[in-house]
Coordinates of C-alpha atoms in Angstrom, one line a residue:
M286 CA -60.0 -24.6 -5.8
T287 CA -62.0 -27.2 -3.7
A288 CA -60.2 -30.1 -2.3
T289 CA -61.1 -32.7 0.1
L290 CA -58.8 -35.1 2.2
F291 CA -59.9 -38.3 2.7
H292 CA -58.1 -40.4 5.6
S293 CA -58.3 -43.1 8.4
G294 CA -59.6 -45.8 6.3
T295 CA -59.0 -48.5 3.9
I296 CA -58.2 -46.9 0.2
W297 CA -58.2 -49.2 -2.7
P298 CA -57.1 -46.9 -5.6
G299 CA -57.0 -50.2 -7.8
R300 CA -55.7 -53.7 -8.3
G301 CA -52.4 -54.4 -6.2
R302 CA -52.9 -51.0 -4.4
R303 CA -53.4 -49.6 -1.0
A304 CA -53.5 -46.2 0.6
D305 CA -54.5 -44.6 3.9
A306 CA -55.1 -40.9 2.7
L307 CA -56.4 -39.3 -0.7
L308 CA -56.8 -35.8 -1.6
V309 CA -58.9 -34.5 -4.5
E310 CA -58.6 -31.3 -6.0
N311 CA -61.4 -29.7 -8.4
G312 CA -62.8 -33.1 -9.0
L313 CA -59.8 -35.2 -9.8
V314 CA -57.3 -37.5 -8.0
A315 CA -54.2 -35.1 -7.0
A316 CA -52.1 -37.2 -4.3
F317 CA -52.1 -40.3 -1.9
D318 CA -50.7 -41.1 1.8
A319 CA -48.0 -38.4 3.1
E320 CA -48.0 -36.3 -0.1
A321 CA -51.7 -35.9 0.4
R322 CA -51.5 -34.9 3.8
E323 CA -48.4 -32.5 3.2
R324 CA -50.2 -31.1 0.2
A325 CA -53.6 -30.6 2.1
A326 CA -51.7 -28.8 4.9
A327 CA -50.1 -26.6 2.3
L328 CA -53.4 -25.4 0.8
D329 CA -54.6 -24.9 4.3
G330 CA -52.1 -22.2 4.7
S331 CA -52.6 -20.7 1.3
D332 CA -55.2 -18.5 -0.5
E333 CA -56.6 -21.6 -1.6
G334 CA -57.6 -23.3 1.5
P335 CA -59.1 -24.6 3.4
V336 CA -59.3 -28.3 2.7
E337 CA -62.4 -30.2 3.7
R338 CA -61.4 -33.4 5.9
V339 CA -63.7 -36.5 5.6
D340 CA -62.9 -39.4 8.2
L341 CA -63.4 -42.6 6.8
A342 CA -63.7 -43.9 10.3
G343 CA -62.2 -47.3 9.1
G344 CA -64.5 -47.6 6.2
F345 CA -63.4 -48.6 2.4
L346 CA -63.1 -46.3 -0.4
L347 CA -62.6 -47.1 -3.9
P348 CA -63.5 -46.1 -7.5
S349 CA -67.0 -45.8 -8.7
F350 CA -68.3 -48.7 -10.5
G351 CA -69.4 -49.2 -14.2
D352 CA -72.0 -51.5 -15.8
G353 CA -70.6 -53.1 -18.5
H354 CA -74.0 -54.3 -20.0
A355 CA -77.3 -53.1 -18.9
H356 CA -80.6 -51.6 -20.2
P357 CA -81.2 -48.3 -18.3
L358 CA -84.0 -46.9 -20.3
F359 CA -86.1 -50.2 -19.9
G360 CA -85.3 -50.2 -16.2
G361 CA -86.7 -46.5 -15.7
L362 CA -89.6 -47.2 -17.7
E363 CA -90.8 -50.1 -15.2
Q364 CA -92.1 -47.4 -13.1
A365 CA -94.6 -46.0 -15.8
G366 CA -97.0 -48.9 -15.6
P367 CA -98.5 -51.7 -13.1
A368 CA -95.8 -52.7 -10.6
V369 CA -95.7 -56.5 -11.5
R370 CA -92.1 -57.1 -11.0
G371 CA -92.6 -57.9 -7.2
C372 CA -95.6 -60.0 -7.6
A373 CA -94.9 -63.6 -6.7
S374 CA -98.0 -65.1 -8.4
V375 CA -100.0 -65.1 -11.5
E376 CA -103.0 -64.1 -9.7
A377 CA -101.0 -61.0 -7.9
I378 CA -99.8 -59.7 -11.5
V379 CA -103.6 -60.0 -12.5
A380 CA -104.9 -58.2 -9.3
E381 CA -102.0 -55.3 -9.9
V382 CA -102.9 -55.1 -13.5
R383 CA -106.6 -54.5 -12.7
R384 CA -105.7 -52.0 -9.9
Y385 CA -103.6 -50.2 -12.3
A386 CA -106.2 -50.1 -15.2
D387 CA -108.9 -49.0 -12.6
A388 CA -106.7 -46.0 -11.6
H389 CA -106.0 -45.0 -15.2
P390 CA -109.3 -45.3 -17.2
E391 CA -107.8 -42.8 -19.6
L392 CA -105.4 -44.9 -20.8
P393 CA -106.3 -46.8 -24.3
W394 CA -103.2 -49.6 -23.8
I395 CA -101.8 -50.8 -20.4
L396 CA -98.1 -51.4 -20.6
G397 CA -96.0 -52.5 -18.2
A398 CA -92.6 -54.7 -17.2
S399 CA -91.4 -56.9 -15.9
Y400 CA -92.9 -59.9 -14.7
D401 CA -91.5 -63.2 -13.3
G402 CA -91.8 -65.9 -16.2
S403 CA -91.0 -68.6 -14.0
L404 CA -94.7 -68.3 -12.5
A405 CA -96.3 -70.2 -15.2
P406 CA -95.2 -73.8 -16.4
E407 CA -92.4 -73.4 -19.3
G408 CA -93.1 -69.5 -19.1
L409 CA -96.4 -69.8 -20.8
F410 CA -98.9 -67.0 -19.7
D411 CA -102.5 -67.2 -21.2
A412 CA -104.2 -64.0 -22.2
R413 CA -107.4 -65.2 -20.6
W414 CA -105.8 -64.8 -17.2
L415 CA -105.5 -60.9 -18.0
D416 CA -108.9 -60.8 -19.7
E417 CA -109.8 -61.2 -15.9
A418 CA -108.8 -57.9 -15.3
V419 CA -109.1 -56.0 -18.6
P420 CA -111.0 -57.4 -21.3
D421 CA -111.5 -54.3 -23.4
R422 CA -108.3 -52.6 -23.4
P423 CA -104.9 -54.2 -24.6
I424 CA -102.6 -55.5 -22.2
V425 CA -99.1 -55.9 -22.8
L426 CA -96.6 -57.0 -20.0
R427 CA -92.7 -57.7 -20.8
A428 CA -91.4 -60.4 -19.1
W429 CA -88.0 -60.2 -17.0
D430 CA -86.0 -61.5 -19.7
Y431 CA -87.4 -58.8 -22.2
H432 CA -87.2 -61.2 -24.9
T433 CA -91.1 -62.3 -24.1
V434 CA -94.3 -60.5 -23.7
W435 CA -97.6 -61.8 -22.1
V436 CA -100.7 -60.1 -23.7
N437 CA -104.5 -60.3 -23.4
S438 CA -106.9 -61.2 -26.0
A439 CA -107.4 -57.2 -26.7
A440 CA -103.8 -57.0 -27.6
L441 CA -103.6 -60.3 -30.1
R442 CA -106.7 -58.8 -31.6
A443 CA -105.2 -55.3 -32.0
A444 CA -102.1 -56.8 -33.5
G445 CA -104.0 -59.2 -35.8
I446 CA -102.8 -62.5 -34.2
T447 CA -104.8 -65.3 -34.9
A448 CA -104.6 -69.0 -35.6
A449 CA -103.5 -68.0 -39.4
T450 CA -100.6 -66.1 -38.7
P451 CA -97.5 -67.9 -39.7
E452 CA -94.6 -68.3 -37.3
P453 CA -92.5 -65.2 -37.6
E454 CA -89.0 -64.9 -38.6
L455 CA -86.8 -65.0 -35.0
G456 CA -89.7 -65.3 -33.2
E457 CA -92.4 -68.2 -31.8
I458 CA -96.1 -67.9 -31.1
P459 CA -97.1 -70.4 -28.4
R460 CA -100.7 -71.9 -29.4
R461 CA -103.3 -73.6 -27.8
E462 CA -104.3 -77.2 -29.3
D463 CA -106.7 -75.5 -31.9
G464 CA -104.1 -73.3 -33.1
E465 CA -105.0 -70.2 -31.8
P466 CA -102.3 -67.8 -29.9
L467 CA -102.0 -68.7 -25.9
G468 CA -101.0 -64.9 -25.2
T469 CA -97.4 -65.3 -24.8
L470 CA -95.1 -64.2 -27.5
R471 CA -91.3 -65.0 -27.6
E472 CA -88.3 -63.5 -29.2
W473 CA -88.2 -60.4 -31.5
G474 CA -90.3 -61.1 -34.6
A475 CA -93.1 -62.4 -32.5
V476 CA -93.0 -59.6 -29.8
D477 CA -92.6 -57.1 -32.6
L478 CA -96.1 -57.9 -34.0
V479 CA -97.6 -56.4 -31.0
L480 CA -95.3 -53.8 -30.2
A481 CA -95.6 -52.4 -33.8
V482 CA -99.2 -51.2 -33.0
A483 CA -99.0 -50.2 -29.4
P484 CA -98.2 -47.0 -28.4
V485 CA -95.2 -45.4 -27.8
R486 CA -94.2 -44.0 -24.4
S487 CA -94.3 -40.3 -24.4
E488 CA -91.2 -38.1 -24.4
A489 CA -92.2 -36.9 -20.9
E490 CA -92.3 -40.3 -19.4
R491 CA -88.9 -41.5 -21.2
L492 CA -87.1 -38.5 -19.6
T493 CA -88.6 -39.1 -16.3
A494 CA -87.3 -42.9 -16.8
L495 CA -84.0 -41.5 -17.1
D496 CA -84.2 -39.3 -14.0
A497 CA -85.1 -42.7 -12.2
V498 CA -82.1 -44.3 -13.6
G499 CA -79.7 -41.7 -12.0
D500 CA -81.8 -42.4 -8.8
Y501 CA -81.1 -45.9 -8.8
Y502 CA -77.5 -46.2 -10.0
L503 CA -75.8 -43.2 -8.0
P504 CA -76.7 -44.3 -4.6
R505 CA -75.3 -47.7 -5.7
G506 CA -72.1 -46.2 -6.8
V507 CA -72.4 -46.8 -10.4
T508 CA -71.2 -43.7 -12.7
W509 CA -71.0 -45.1 -16.1
V510 CA -73.4 -47.5 -17.8
Q511 CA -73.6 -49.5 -21.4
D512 CA -77.0 -49.2 -22.6
A513 CA -77.1 -52.3 -24.6
W514 CA -80.0 -51.9 -26.5
V515 CA -80.8 -48.7 -28.3
E516 CA -83.3 -48.1 -31.0
P517 CA -83.5 -44.8 -33.1
G518 CA -86.1 -43.1 -30.8
D519 CA -83.9 -43.8 -27.6
V520 CA -81.5 -41.7 -29.4
D521 CA -83.8 -38.9 -29.6
T522 CA -84.7 -39.2 -25.9
Y523 CA -81.0 -39.2 -24.4
L524 CA -80.2 -36.1 -26.8
A525 CA -83.2 -34.3 -25.3
A526 CA -82.0 -35.3 -21.8
A527 CA -78.5 -34.2 -22.6
A528 CA -80.1 -30.9 -23.8
A529 CA -82.1 -30.3 -20.6
D530 CA -79.0 -31.5 -18.4
R531 CA -80.6 -34.5 -17.3
L532 CA -77.9 -37.0 -17.7
P533 CA -77.0 -37.8 -14.3
L534 CA -74.3 -40.1 -15.0
R535 CA -72.2 -41.3 -18.2
I536 CA -74.1 -43.7 -20.7
N537 CA -72.7 -44.9 -23.9
L538 CA -75.2 -45.9 -26.2
A539 CA -75.1 -49.2 -28.1
Q540 CA -77.4 -49.3 -31.2
Y541 CA -79.2 -52.2 -31.8
A542 CA -78.5 -54.2 -35.3
D543 CA -81.5 -56.2 -36.7
P544 CA -80.6 -58.7 -39.0
R545 CA -83.8 -58.2 -40.9
R546 CA -82.7 -54.6 -42.1
F547 CA -79.0 -54.3 -41.2
A548 CA -78.2 -53.0 -44.8
A549 CA -80.3 -50.1 -44.0
Q550 CA -79.6 -49.3 -40.7
L551 CA -75.7 -48.5 -40.8
D552 CA -76.0 -45.1 -42.2
G553 CA -78.4 -44.0 -39.7
F554 CA -76.0 -45.4 -36.9
V555 CA -73.2 -43.3 -38.1
R556 CA -75.8 -40.2 -38.5
D557 CA -77.0 -40.8 -34.8
R558 CA -73.1 -41.2 -33.4
A559 CA -72.7 -37.5 -35.2
R560 CA -75.5 -36.2 -33.7
V561 CA -74.5 -37.6 -30.1
E562 CA -70.9 -36.2 -30.8
A563 CA -72.2 -32.8 -31.9
A564 CA -74.5 -32.5 -28.9
A565 CA -71.0 -32.8 -26.7
H566 CA -72.3 -33.8 -23.4
P567 CA -69.5 -35.0 -21.0
H568 CA -72.1 -37.7 -20.0
L569 CA -73.4 -39.2 -23.5
T570 CA -71.4 -41.2 -26.1
A571 CA -72.7 -43.5 -29.0
N572 CA -69.8 -45.4 -29.9
T573 CA -71.2 -49.0 -30.2
V574 CA -73.2 -51.4 -32.4
K575 CA -75.2 -54.2 -30.4
F576 CA -75.5 -57.5 -32.0
F577 CA -77.6 -60.4 -31.0
A578 CA -75.9 -63.7 -31.8
D579 CA -78.5 -66.0 -30.1
G580 CA -81.4 -66.2 -27.7
V581 CA -81.4 -67.4 -23.9
V582 CA -81.0 -71.0 -22.9
E583 CA -84.2 -70.7 -20.6
N584 CA -86.2 -70.4 -23.9
E585 CA -84.0 -73.0 -25.6
T586 CA -83.0 -70.1 -28.2
G587 CA -79.5 -69.8 -27.1
A588 CA -77.0 -71.5 -29.8
L589 CA -75.4 -74.6 -28.9
L590 CA -72.7 -76.5 -30.5
E591 CA -74.5 -79.6 -29.1
P592 CA -78.3 -80.3 -29.0
Y593 CA -80.4 -79.4 -26.0
C594 CA -81.1 -82.2 -23.7
S595 CA -84.9 -81.5 -23.9
G596 CA -84.4 -81.1 -27.7
L597 CA -87.6 -78.8 -28.2
H598 CA -85.3 -76.1 -30.3
D599 CA -82.3 -79.0 -31.3
H600 CA -79.3 -76.3 -31.3
G601 CA -81.1 -73.2 -30.6
M602 CA -81.5 -70.2 -32.7
R603 CA -78.6 -68.1 -34.6
V604 CA -80.0 -64.8 -35.2
W605 CA -77.8 -64.0 -37.9
P606 CA -77.7 -67.1 -40.3
G607 CA -74.5 -68.1 -42.5
A608 CA -72.2 -65.3 -42.6
A609 CA -74.4 -62.7 -42.1
L610 CA -72.9 -61.8 -38.7
R611 CA -69.4 -61.6 -39.6
D612 CA -70.5 -59.6 -42.8
A613 CA -72.5 -56.8 -40.4
V614 CA -69.8 -57.0 -37.8
V615 CA -67.2 -56.4 -40.4
A616 CA -69.2 -53.5 -41.9
A617 CA -69.8 -51.9 -38.4
D618 CA -66.1 -52.1 -37.6
A619 CA -65.2 -50.5 -40.6
A620 CA -67.3 -47.6 -39.7
G621 CA -65.3 -47.0 -36.6
F622 CA -67.8 -48.6 -34.3
Q623 CA -67.1 -50.8 -31.1
I624 CA -68.8 -53.8 -31.5
H625 CA -70.8 -55.4 -28.6
V626 CA -72.3 -59.0 -29.1
H627 CA -74.9 -60.9 -27.1
A628 CA -73.8 -64.4 -27.0
I629 CA -75.3 -67.0 -24.7
G630 CA -74.7 -70.4 -26.3
D631 CA -71.3 -71.8 -27.2
A632 CA -72.1 -71.8 -31.0
A633 CA -73.1 -67.8 -30.3
V634 CA -69.7 -67.3 -28.8
R635 CA -67.7 -69.0 -31.7
Q636 CA -69.8 -67.3 -34.4
A637 CA -68.9 -64.0 -32.3
L638 CA -65.5 -64.6 -32.1
D639 CA -65.3 -65.7 -35.9
A640 CA -66.9 -62.3 -36.9
I641 CA -64.7 -60.0 -34.6
E642 CA -61.7 -62.1 -36.1
A643 CA -62.8 -61.2 -39.7
A644 CA -63.1 -57.6 -38.9
I645 CA -59.6 -57.5 -37.7
E646 CA -58.3 -59.5 -40.7
R647 CA -60.3 -57.0 -43.0
N648 CA -59.9 -53.8 -41.8
G649 CA -56.5 -53.8 -40.0
V650 CA -55.2 -53.8 -36.6
R651 CA -56.5 -50.7 -34.5
D652 CA -57.4 -50.1 -30.8
R653 CA -61.2 -51.5 -31.1
R654 CA -62.1 -53.2 -27.8
P655 CA -64.9 -55.6 -28.9
V656 CA -67.1 -56.9 -26.4
I657 CA -69.0 -60.6 -26.3
A658 CA -71.5 -60.0 -23.6
H659 CA -72.9 -62.9 -21.2
V660 CA -70.4 -65.5 -22.2
Q661 CA -72.5 -68.0 -20.4
L662 CA -71.2 -71.3 -22.4
I663 CA -67.9 -71.1 -24.0
D664 CA -66.3 -74.1 -25.9
P665 CA -62.8 -75.0 -24.2
A666 CA -61.3 -74.6 -27.7
D667 CA -62.6 -70.8 -27.6
L668 CA -61.2 -70.0 -24.2
P669 CA -57.9 -68.4 -25.4
R670 CA -59.2 -66.6 -28.3
F671 CA -60.3 -64.0 -25.9
A672 CA -57.1 -62.9 -25.2
Q673 CA -55.7 -63.3 -28.6
L674 CA -58.4 -61.3 -30.5
G675 CA -58.4 -58.5 -27.7
V676 CA -62.0 -59.3 -26.8
I677 CA -63.6 -58.1 -23.8
A678 CA -65.9 -60.8 -22.0
C679 CA -68.5 -58.6 -20.2
A680 CA -70.0 -60.9 -17.5
Q681 CA -72.9 -61.1 -15.3
P682 CA -71.8 -62.7 -12.2
L683 CA -75.0 -62.5 -10.5
W684 CA -76.1 -65.3 -12.7
A685 CA -73.3 -67.8 -11.8
Q686 CA -75.0 -69.2 -8.9
L687 CA -77.6 -72.5 -8.6
D688 CA -80.7 -70.7 -8.2
A689 CA -84.3 -71.5 -9.3
L690 CA -83.6 -70.2 -12.5
M691 CA -80.5 -72.4 -12.9
T692 CA -81.8 -75.6 -11.5
V693 CA -85.2 -75.6 -12.9
L694 CA -84.8 -74.0 -16.4
T695 CA -81.0 -74.2 -17.4
V696 CA -79.7 -77.2 -16.2
P697 CA -82.3 -79.8 -17.4
R698 CA -81.7 -78.1 -20.9
L699 CA -78.0 -78.3 -21.0
G700 CA -77.5 -81.2 -18.6
E701 CA -75.1 -81.6 -15.8
A702 CA -71.4 -81.9 -17.5
R703 CA -72.4 -78.9 -19.7
S704 CA -74.1 -76.9 -16.8
D705 CA -70.8 -77.1 -14.9
R706 CA -68.7 -75.4 -17.5
Q707 CA -71.0 -72.0 -17.3
Y708 CA -69.7 -68.7 -16.6
P709 CA -65.7 -69.5 -16.7
L710 CA -64.9 -66.3 -15.1
R711 CA -61.7 -67.1 -13.3
T712 CA -60.6 -69.3 -16.5
L713 CA -60.8 -66.5 -18.6
L714 CA -59.1 -64.2 -16.4
G715 CA -56.4 -66.8 -16.1
S716 CA -56.0 -66.8 -19.7
G717 CA -55.1 -63.3 -20.1
A718 CA -58.5 -61.7 -21.3
T719 CA -60.2 -58.7 -20.3
V720 CA -63.4 -59.6 -18.1
S721 CA -65.3 -56.7 -17.2
F722 CA -68.8 -57.0 -15.2
G723 CA -72.3 -55.8 -15.8
S724 CA -76.1 -56.2 -14.7
D725 CA -78.3 -56.5 -17.4
W726 CA -80.7 -54.3 -15.3
P727 CA -83.6 -54.4 -15.0
V728 CA -83.3 -58.1 -16.3
S729 CA -81.3 -58.6 -12.5
S730 CA -80.2 -56.6 -9.9
G731 CA -77.8 -53.4 -10.8
D732 CA -76.3 -53.3 -7.6
P733 CA -72.6 -54.3 -8.1
R734 CA -72.5 -55.5 -4.8
D735 CA -74.8 -58.3 -5.3
G736 CA -72.7 -59.3 -8.3
L737 CA -69.5 -59.2 -6.0
A738 CA -71.0 -61.4 -3.6
I739 CA -71.6 -64.0 -6.3
A740 CA -68.6 -63.9 -8.2
M741 CA -66.5 -64.3 -5.0
S742 CA -68.8 -67.0 -3.6
R743 CA -70.6 -69.0 -6.4
T744 CA -73.4 -69.8 -3.9
T745 CA -77.1 -68.4 -3.4
T746 CA -78.1 -65.7 -1.0
D747 CA -78.5 -68.9 1.4
G748 CA -75.0 -70.1 1.0
E749 CA -75.9 -72.9 -1.5
P750 CA -74.0 -75.0 -2.1
A751 CA -71.4 -74.9 0.7
G752 CA -68.0 -74.0 -0.9
G753 CA -69.5 -72.6 -4.0
W754 CA -71.0 -73.9 -7.3
T755 CA -68.0 -74.8 -9.5
P756 CA -65.7 -73.4 -7.1
H757 CA -62.6 -73.4 -9.2
E758 CA -64.5 -70.3 -11.0
I759 CA -64.5 -68.3 -8.1
V760 CA -63.0 -65.0 -8.6
A761 CA -60.4 -63.3 -6.1
P762 CA -62.0 -60.3 -4.3
E763 CA -59.4 -57.9 -6.1
D764 CA -60.0 -59.4 -9.5
A765 CA -64.0 -59.1 -8.9
L766 CA -63.5 -55.4 -7.8
D767 CA -61.3 -54.8 -10.8
A768 CA -63.9 -56.4 -13.0
Y769 CA -66.5 -53.7 -11.8
T770 CA -64.1 -50.6 -12.0
R771 CA -60.8 -50.7 -14.2
A772 CA -62.1 -53.2 -16.8
V773 CA -65.3 -51.1 -17.3
S774 CA -63.5 -48.3 -17.8
V775 CA -61.3 -50.1 -20.3
Q776 CA -64.3 -51.2 -22.3
A777 CA -65.6 -47.6 -22.2
F778 CA -62.4 -46.4 -23.7
A779 CA -62.2 -44.1 -20.7
D780 CA -58.3 -43.6 -21.1
R781 CA -59.6 -41.2 -24.2
A782 CA -61.5 -38.8 -21.8
E783 CA -59.6 -36.0 -20.4
A784 CA -60.2 -37.3 -17.1
A785 CA -60.0 -40.9 -16.9
W786 CA -62.1 -42.8 -14.5
G787 CA -62.3 -46.6 -13.0
E788 CA -59.2 -46.4 -10.9
L789 CA -57.6 -43.8 -9.0
V790 CA -54.5 -42.2 -10.3
P791 CA -53.4 -38.6 -10.5
G792 CA -55.6 -36.8 -12.8
A793 CA -58.3 -39.3 -12.9
S794 CA -61.8 -38.1 -12.2
A795 CA -62.6 -38.7 -8.4
D796 CA -65.5 -40.9 -9.1
L797 CA -65.6 -42.3 -5.5
V798 CA -67.5 -44.9 -3.3
V799 CA -67.4 -44.9 0.3
G800 CA -68.7 -47.9 2.2
G801 CA -68.7 -49.0 5.8
G802 CA -67.3 -47.1 9.0
G803 CA -68.4 -43.5 10.0
A804 CA -68.0 -41.9 6.4
R805 CA -70.6 -40.7 4.3
A806 CA -72.0 -44.1 2.7
P807 CA -75.1 -44.7 0.4
P808 CA -77.7 -46.6 2.1
P809 CA -78.3 -50.4 1.0
P810 CA -80.8 -50.9 -1.2
P811 CA -83.5 -53.5 -1.0
P812 CA -82.8 -57.3 -1.6
P813 CA -82.2 -57.9 -5.1
P814 CA -85.2 -59.7 -7.3
H815 CA -84.4 -63.3 -8.5
P816 CA -82.5 -62.9 -11.9
G817 CA -84.4 -63.2 -15.1
T818 CA -83.1 -64.2 -18.2
R819 CA -80.9 -62.4 -20.4
T820 CA -80.9 -59.5 -22.7

């Protein structure tokens, strides 16, 4: 028997509850308040004692956080390349790439992530800038949005991308006036042209990246993460990590559904889910399929019901044309997978809701908990459908602020009226919908404290604007905490586990976060980066 009594602080077991003492036995929540103290005293006097006592010294204890939408393997791999994320200018990126290439002459390609796409006008980066650093080896850098890459001329040559290359399906190749590719590739169809010929990270590098994921998340109090973009090779990496017991936190895999080849994918998804289940590691599941319904507003590829104000891409991009998304969602749902849809624009949100509604009608009622992630813009007519259909809205609260990304790129494309309807978090909660929070890390900070601060203020880190942007959508503190804890556990089907997590109830796993006071608390992380665009 191991037992710990937490006392002398504020204990928040979940929304609407408070306690001043918590007893944990063998990793599970056992009792609160007077019952906790009495049981601790009894254990001290028995063969099962003594009980460890932790004085919270006025601090705050709550359930651990979950991250309802992130890309942990991407985040961990950012350390395996040039350190471009912190670079504040194109010149700084080029200098860092040159430094890294000089330090690694043995590498045939230079792969890195993730640069700030706002450092060049319209996010268009020139291959010639990277040629100044490394002219003789291909360079591929991912942007913060992970929908875009910047490459040098050697990478364009290796991929065979020329003036004669047609515009790819589901992608864009920005060009010079003479038709030659500029060096920026947008969305999957274009990005895949170069990634298909680039070397794959070694398994050793990928396993080290997963170690880094634990180093990042656990000090920030996060113990469950939804990996929202998993390719077949990623499943192999996660299984290797599970076999080596190198999964420091719970991760659920959402296998990526590609509209160009979905018909051939579903059987593989089922096989990989079975492989994960056979591994029987308590920190790994593969219960979900991820769909992209659209792109992002910043690239004008988010799908809108009304046209963009700038009009470059008119209504944006629907990744799945016609009834294709509906049919794919119905098929994945029939195979028993949870549905997880990236939907940024209001047209994409409606398409996702329609697809989920069709799955319910065709496959029958069951506890399926479908997820629509991002929900940046929702038509008012569709807001009640989340609660009606049992759809979880997984939002990224850090994005609900008037930062440079919003004011420079988003608002001009949507216009003021539409912009003020973005991220309707409080409205969704008021409609009865379940709202979970996620980060989209490494696109933006994976620290829940950063997201909580924005959810509860709708201001930038500088406190602008006074009173908050669209203040009627500010989320109350308990609702914000609930969205990062219990609601994520609902999304994760945590109640099916032997010891649930996400709120502190007797029998739940004692995944705890302690902050403030004199108790043992994680050190504060560095300030979050400027959020990028969305994956």
